[in-house]
Tab-separated table of C-alpha atoms in Angstrom:
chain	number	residue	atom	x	y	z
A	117	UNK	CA	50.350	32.147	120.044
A	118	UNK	CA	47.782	34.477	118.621
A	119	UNK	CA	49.994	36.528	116.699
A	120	UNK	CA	48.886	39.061	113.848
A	121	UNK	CA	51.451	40.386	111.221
A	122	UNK	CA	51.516	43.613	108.873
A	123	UNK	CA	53.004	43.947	106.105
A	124	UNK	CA	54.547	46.512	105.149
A	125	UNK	CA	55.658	48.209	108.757
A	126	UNK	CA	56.322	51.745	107.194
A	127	UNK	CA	55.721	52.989	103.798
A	128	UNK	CA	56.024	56.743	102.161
A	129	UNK	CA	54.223	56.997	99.235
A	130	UNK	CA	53.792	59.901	96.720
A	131	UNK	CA	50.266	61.715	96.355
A	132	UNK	CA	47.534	60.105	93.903
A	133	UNK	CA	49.568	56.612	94.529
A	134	UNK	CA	47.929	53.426	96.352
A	135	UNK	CA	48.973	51.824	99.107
A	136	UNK	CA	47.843	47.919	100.286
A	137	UNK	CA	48.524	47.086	103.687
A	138	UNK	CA	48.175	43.328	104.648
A	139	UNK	CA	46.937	42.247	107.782
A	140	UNK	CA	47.561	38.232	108.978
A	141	UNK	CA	46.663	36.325	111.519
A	142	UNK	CA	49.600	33.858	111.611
A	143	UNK	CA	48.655	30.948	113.850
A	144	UNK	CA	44.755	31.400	113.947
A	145	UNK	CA	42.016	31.801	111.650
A	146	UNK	CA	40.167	35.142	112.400
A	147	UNK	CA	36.178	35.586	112.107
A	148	UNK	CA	36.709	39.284	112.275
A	149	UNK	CA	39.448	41.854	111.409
A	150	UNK	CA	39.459	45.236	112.519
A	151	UNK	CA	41.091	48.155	110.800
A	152	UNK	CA	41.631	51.369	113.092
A	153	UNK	CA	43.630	54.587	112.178
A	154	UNK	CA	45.446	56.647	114.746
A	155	UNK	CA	46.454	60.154	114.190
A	156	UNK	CA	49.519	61.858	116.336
A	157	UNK	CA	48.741	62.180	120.152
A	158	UNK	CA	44.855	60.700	119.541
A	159	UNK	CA	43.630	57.241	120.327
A	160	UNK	CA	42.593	54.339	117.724
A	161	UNK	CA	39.701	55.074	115.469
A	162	UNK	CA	37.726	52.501	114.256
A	163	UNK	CA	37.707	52.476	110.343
A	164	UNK	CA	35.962	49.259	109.535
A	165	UNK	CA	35.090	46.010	110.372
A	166	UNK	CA	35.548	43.051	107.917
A	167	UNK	CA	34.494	39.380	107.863
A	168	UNK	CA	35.891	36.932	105.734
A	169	UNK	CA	33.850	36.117	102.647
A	170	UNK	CA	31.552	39.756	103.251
A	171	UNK	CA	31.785	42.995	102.215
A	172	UNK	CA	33.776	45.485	104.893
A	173	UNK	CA	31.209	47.405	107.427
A	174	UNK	CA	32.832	51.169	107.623
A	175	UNK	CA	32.305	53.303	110.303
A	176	UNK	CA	30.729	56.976	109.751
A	177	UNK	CA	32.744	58.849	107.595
A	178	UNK	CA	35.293	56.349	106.044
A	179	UNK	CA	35.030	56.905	102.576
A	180	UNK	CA	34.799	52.880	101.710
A	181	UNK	CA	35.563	53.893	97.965
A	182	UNK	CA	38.946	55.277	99.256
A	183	UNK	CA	39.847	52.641	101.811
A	184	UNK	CA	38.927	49.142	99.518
A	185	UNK	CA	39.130	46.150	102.634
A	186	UNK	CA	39.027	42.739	101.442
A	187	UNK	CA	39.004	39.868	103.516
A	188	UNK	CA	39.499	37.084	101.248
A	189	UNK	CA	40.558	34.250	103.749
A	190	UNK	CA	39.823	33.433	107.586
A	191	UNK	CA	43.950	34.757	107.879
A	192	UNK	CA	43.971	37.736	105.549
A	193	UNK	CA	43.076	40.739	105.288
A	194	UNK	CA	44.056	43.982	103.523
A	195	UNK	CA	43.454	47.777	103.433
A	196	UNK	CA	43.734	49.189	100.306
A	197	UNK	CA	44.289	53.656	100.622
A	198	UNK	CA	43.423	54.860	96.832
A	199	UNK	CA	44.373	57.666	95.622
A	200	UNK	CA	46.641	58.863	98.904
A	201	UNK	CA	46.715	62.914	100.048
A	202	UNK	CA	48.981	64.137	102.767
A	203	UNK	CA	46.023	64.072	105.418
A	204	UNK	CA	46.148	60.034	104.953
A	205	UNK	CA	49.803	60.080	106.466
A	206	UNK	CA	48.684	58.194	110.018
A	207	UNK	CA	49.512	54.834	111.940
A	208	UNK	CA	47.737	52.132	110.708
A	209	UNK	CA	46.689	49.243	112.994
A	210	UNK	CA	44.918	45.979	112.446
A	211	UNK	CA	43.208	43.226	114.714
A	212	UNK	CA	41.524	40.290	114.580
A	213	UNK	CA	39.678	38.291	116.207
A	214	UNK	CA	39.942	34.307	116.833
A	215	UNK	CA	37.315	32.401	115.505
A	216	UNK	CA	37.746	30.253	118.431
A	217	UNK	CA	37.111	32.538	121.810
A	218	UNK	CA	34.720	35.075	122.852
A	219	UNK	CA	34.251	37.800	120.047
A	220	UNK	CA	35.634	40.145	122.558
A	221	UNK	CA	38.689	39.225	121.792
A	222	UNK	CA	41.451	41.058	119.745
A	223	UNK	CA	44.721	40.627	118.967
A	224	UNK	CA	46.505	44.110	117.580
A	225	UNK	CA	49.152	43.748	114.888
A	226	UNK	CA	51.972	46.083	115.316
A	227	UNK	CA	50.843	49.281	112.637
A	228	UNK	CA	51.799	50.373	109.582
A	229	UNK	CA	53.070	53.900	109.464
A	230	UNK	CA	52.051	55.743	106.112
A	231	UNK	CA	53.663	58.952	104.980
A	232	UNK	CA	51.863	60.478	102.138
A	233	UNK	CA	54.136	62.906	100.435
B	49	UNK	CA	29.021	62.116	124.963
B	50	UNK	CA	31.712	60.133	123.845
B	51	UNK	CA	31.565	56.934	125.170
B	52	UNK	CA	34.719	56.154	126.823
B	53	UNK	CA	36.263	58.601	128.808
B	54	UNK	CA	39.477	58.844	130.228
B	55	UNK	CA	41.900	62.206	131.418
B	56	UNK	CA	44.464	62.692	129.076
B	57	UNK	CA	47.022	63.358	131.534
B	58	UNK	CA	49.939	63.787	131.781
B	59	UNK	CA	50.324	61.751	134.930
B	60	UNK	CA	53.687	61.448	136.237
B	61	UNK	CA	54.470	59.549	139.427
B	62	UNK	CA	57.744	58.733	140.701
B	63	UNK	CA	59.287	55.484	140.519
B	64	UNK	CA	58.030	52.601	143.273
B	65	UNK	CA	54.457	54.900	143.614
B	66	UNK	CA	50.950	53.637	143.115
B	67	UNK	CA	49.729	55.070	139.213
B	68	UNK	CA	46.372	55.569	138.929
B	69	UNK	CA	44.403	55.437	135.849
B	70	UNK	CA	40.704	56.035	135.482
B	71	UNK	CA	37.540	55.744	132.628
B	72	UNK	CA	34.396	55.955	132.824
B	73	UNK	CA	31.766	54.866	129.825
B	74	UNK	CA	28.567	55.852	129.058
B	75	UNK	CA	26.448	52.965	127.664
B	76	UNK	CA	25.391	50.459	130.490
B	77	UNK	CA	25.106	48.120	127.906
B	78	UNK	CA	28.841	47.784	127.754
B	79	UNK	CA	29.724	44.031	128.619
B	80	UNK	CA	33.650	43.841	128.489
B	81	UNK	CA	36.197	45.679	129.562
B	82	UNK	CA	39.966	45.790	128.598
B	83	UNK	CA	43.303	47.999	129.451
B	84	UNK	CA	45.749	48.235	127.152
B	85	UNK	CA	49.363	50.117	127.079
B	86	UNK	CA	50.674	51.700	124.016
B	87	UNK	CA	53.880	52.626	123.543
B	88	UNK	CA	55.126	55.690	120.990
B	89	UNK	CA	55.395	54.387	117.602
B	90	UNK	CA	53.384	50.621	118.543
B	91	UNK	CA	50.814	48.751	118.609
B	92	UNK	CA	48.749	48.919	121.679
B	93	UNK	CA	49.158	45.857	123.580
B	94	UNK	CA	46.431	44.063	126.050
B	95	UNK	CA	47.421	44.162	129.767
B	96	UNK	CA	43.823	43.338	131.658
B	97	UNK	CA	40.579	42.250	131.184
B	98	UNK	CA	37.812	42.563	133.112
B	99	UNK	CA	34.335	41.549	133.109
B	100	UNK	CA	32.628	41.864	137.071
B	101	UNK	CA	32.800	44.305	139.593
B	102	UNK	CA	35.165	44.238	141.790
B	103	UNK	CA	38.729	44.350	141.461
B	104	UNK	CA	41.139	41.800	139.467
B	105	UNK	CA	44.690	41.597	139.655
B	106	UNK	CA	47.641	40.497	138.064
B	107	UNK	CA	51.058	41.306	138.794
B	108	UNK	CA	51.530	44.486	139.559
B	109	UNK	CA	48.530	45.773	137.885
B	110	UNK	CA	44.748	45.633	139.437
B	111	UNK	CA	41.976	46.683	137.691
B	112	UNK	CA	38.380	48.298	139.068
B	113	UNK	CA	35.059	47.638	137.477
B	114	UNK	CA	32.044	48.908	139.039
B	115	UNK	CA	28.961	49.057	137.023
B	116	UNK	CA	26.658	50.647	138.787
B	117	UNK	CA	28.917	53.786	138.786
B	118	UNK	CA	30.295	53.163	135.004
B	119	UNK	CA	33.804	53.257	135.811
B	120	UNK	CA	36.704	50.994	135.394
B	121	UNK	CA	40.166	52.068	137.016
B	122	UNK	CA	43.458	50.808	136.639
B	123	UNK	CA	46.189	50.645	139.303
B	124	UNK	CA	50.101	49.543	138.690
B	125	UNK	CA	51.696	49.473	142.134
B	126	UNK	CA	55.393	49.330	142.326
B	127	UNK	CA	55.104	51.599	138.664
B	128	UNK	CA	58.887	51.371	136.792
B	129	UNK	CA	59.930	53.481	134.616
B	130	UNK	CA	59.507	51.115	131.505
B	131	UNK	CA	55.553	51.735	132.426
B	132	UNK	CA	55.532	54.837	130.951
B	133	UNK	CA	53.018	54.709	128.443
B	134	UNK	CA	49.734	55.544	127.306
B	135	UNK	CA	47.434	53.946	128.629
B	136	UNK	CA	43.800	52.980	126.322
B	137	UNK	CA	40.205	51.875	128.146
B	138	UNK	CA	38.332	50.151	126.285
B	139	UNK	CA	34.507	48.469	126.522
B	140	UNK	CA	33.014	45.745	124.523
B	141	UNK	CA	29.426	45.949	123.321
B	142	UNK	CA	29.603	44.674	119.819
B	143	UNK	CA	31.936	46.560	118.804
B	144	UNK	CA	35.410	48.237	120.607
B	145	UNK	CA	35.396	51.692	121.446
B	146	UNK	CA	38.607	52.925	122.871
B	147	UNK	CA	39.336	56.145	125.057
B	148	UNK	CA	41.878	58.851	124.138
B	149	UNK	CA	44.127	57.198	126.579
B	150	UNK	CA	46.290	58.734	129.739
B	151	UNK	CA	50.079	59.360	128.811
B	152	UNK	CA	51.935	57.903	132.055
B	153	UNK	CA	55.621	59.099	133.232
B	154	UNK	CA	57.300	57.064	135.491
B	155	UNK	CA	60.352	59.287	137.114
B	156	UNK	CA	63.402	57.640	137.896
């Protein structure tokens, strides 16, 4: 149980395109979804954190008008990079949290590795 | 500060040795605490939890809280060579905040 799905697993992408990355919870609703972004040889950063139904809370420094999260369901979410440069190319993760269970709780989905040409 | 700290390694220990993996945090506030292993090119994945002082342990692995001193260590005893890894601390107070992580080598 408690498994969380991306979709898609690795995409390359030409500069000035968009990208959506889906994030699903497959076999629990989640309260809470987590996007982090991890560069080469550095740990997970935090991007945002989105509730179903509510507007995405983005940490300092994510541009929120370049990284669109919507969390439309209690299973889905997705990450939306606008407008992609070169210096977007990183590992994106996603996690979520049950809505039954502590909120300490997260369950990682396995990334999503952009390349930004 | 940052607020989870760990030494980047690399830490290499041979095969059947004790690894040792440390991380200290600087909010007291903190409430949870969580190791996780990440593999090159994946997700990380959860391997302990840990909420009270003392140690906890499962398998192979035992992990170290002590509050008062704002550290939580991790220990894998009988360490293989598919443990080589990088290994995240993280604490829980609202939100997650994860440590740079200790890259692990496990020689055969």
């Amino acid at each position: 149980g408690a498994v969380v799905s991306q979709h898609p697993s690795w995409v390359i992408c030409k500069s000035g395109t968009s990208v959506k990355i889906e994030c699903r919870s497959l076999d629990f609703q989640a309260t809470t979804m987590f996007w982090y972004r991890q560069f080469p040889k550095q740990s997970l950063m935090l991007m945002a954190t989105s509730n179903e139904g509510s507007k995405a809370t983005y940490e300092q420094g994510v541009e929120k008008d370049k990284f669109l999260i919507n969390h439309a369901s209690l299973t889905l979410s997705t990450l939306t990079v606008t407008s992609a440069h070169p210096e977007d190319s990183s590992f994106y993760i996603c996690s979520a949290t049950p809505r039954q269970g502590g909120t300490d709780t997260q369950y990682f989905g396995p990334g999503t590795r952009l390349t930004v040409l | 500060q940052k607020e989870v700290e760990q030494n980047s390694g690399p830490l290499s220990v041979p095969e059947g040795a004790i690894a040792s993996l440390n991380c200290t945090y600087s909010d007291r506030g903190s409430q949870s605490f969580f190791w996780y292993r990440q593999y090159s090119g994946k997700s990380p994945e959860l391997i302990m939890s840990i909420y009270s002082n003392g140690d906890k342990e499962d398998g192979r692995f035992t992990a170290q809280l002590n509050k008062a001193s704002q550290y939580v260590s991790l220990l894998i005893r009988d360490s293989q060579p598919s443990d080589s890894a990088t290994y995240l601390c993280a604490v829980y107070r609202s939100q997650f905040y994860f440590g740079t992580g200790t890259s692990l080598t496990v020689i055969p």
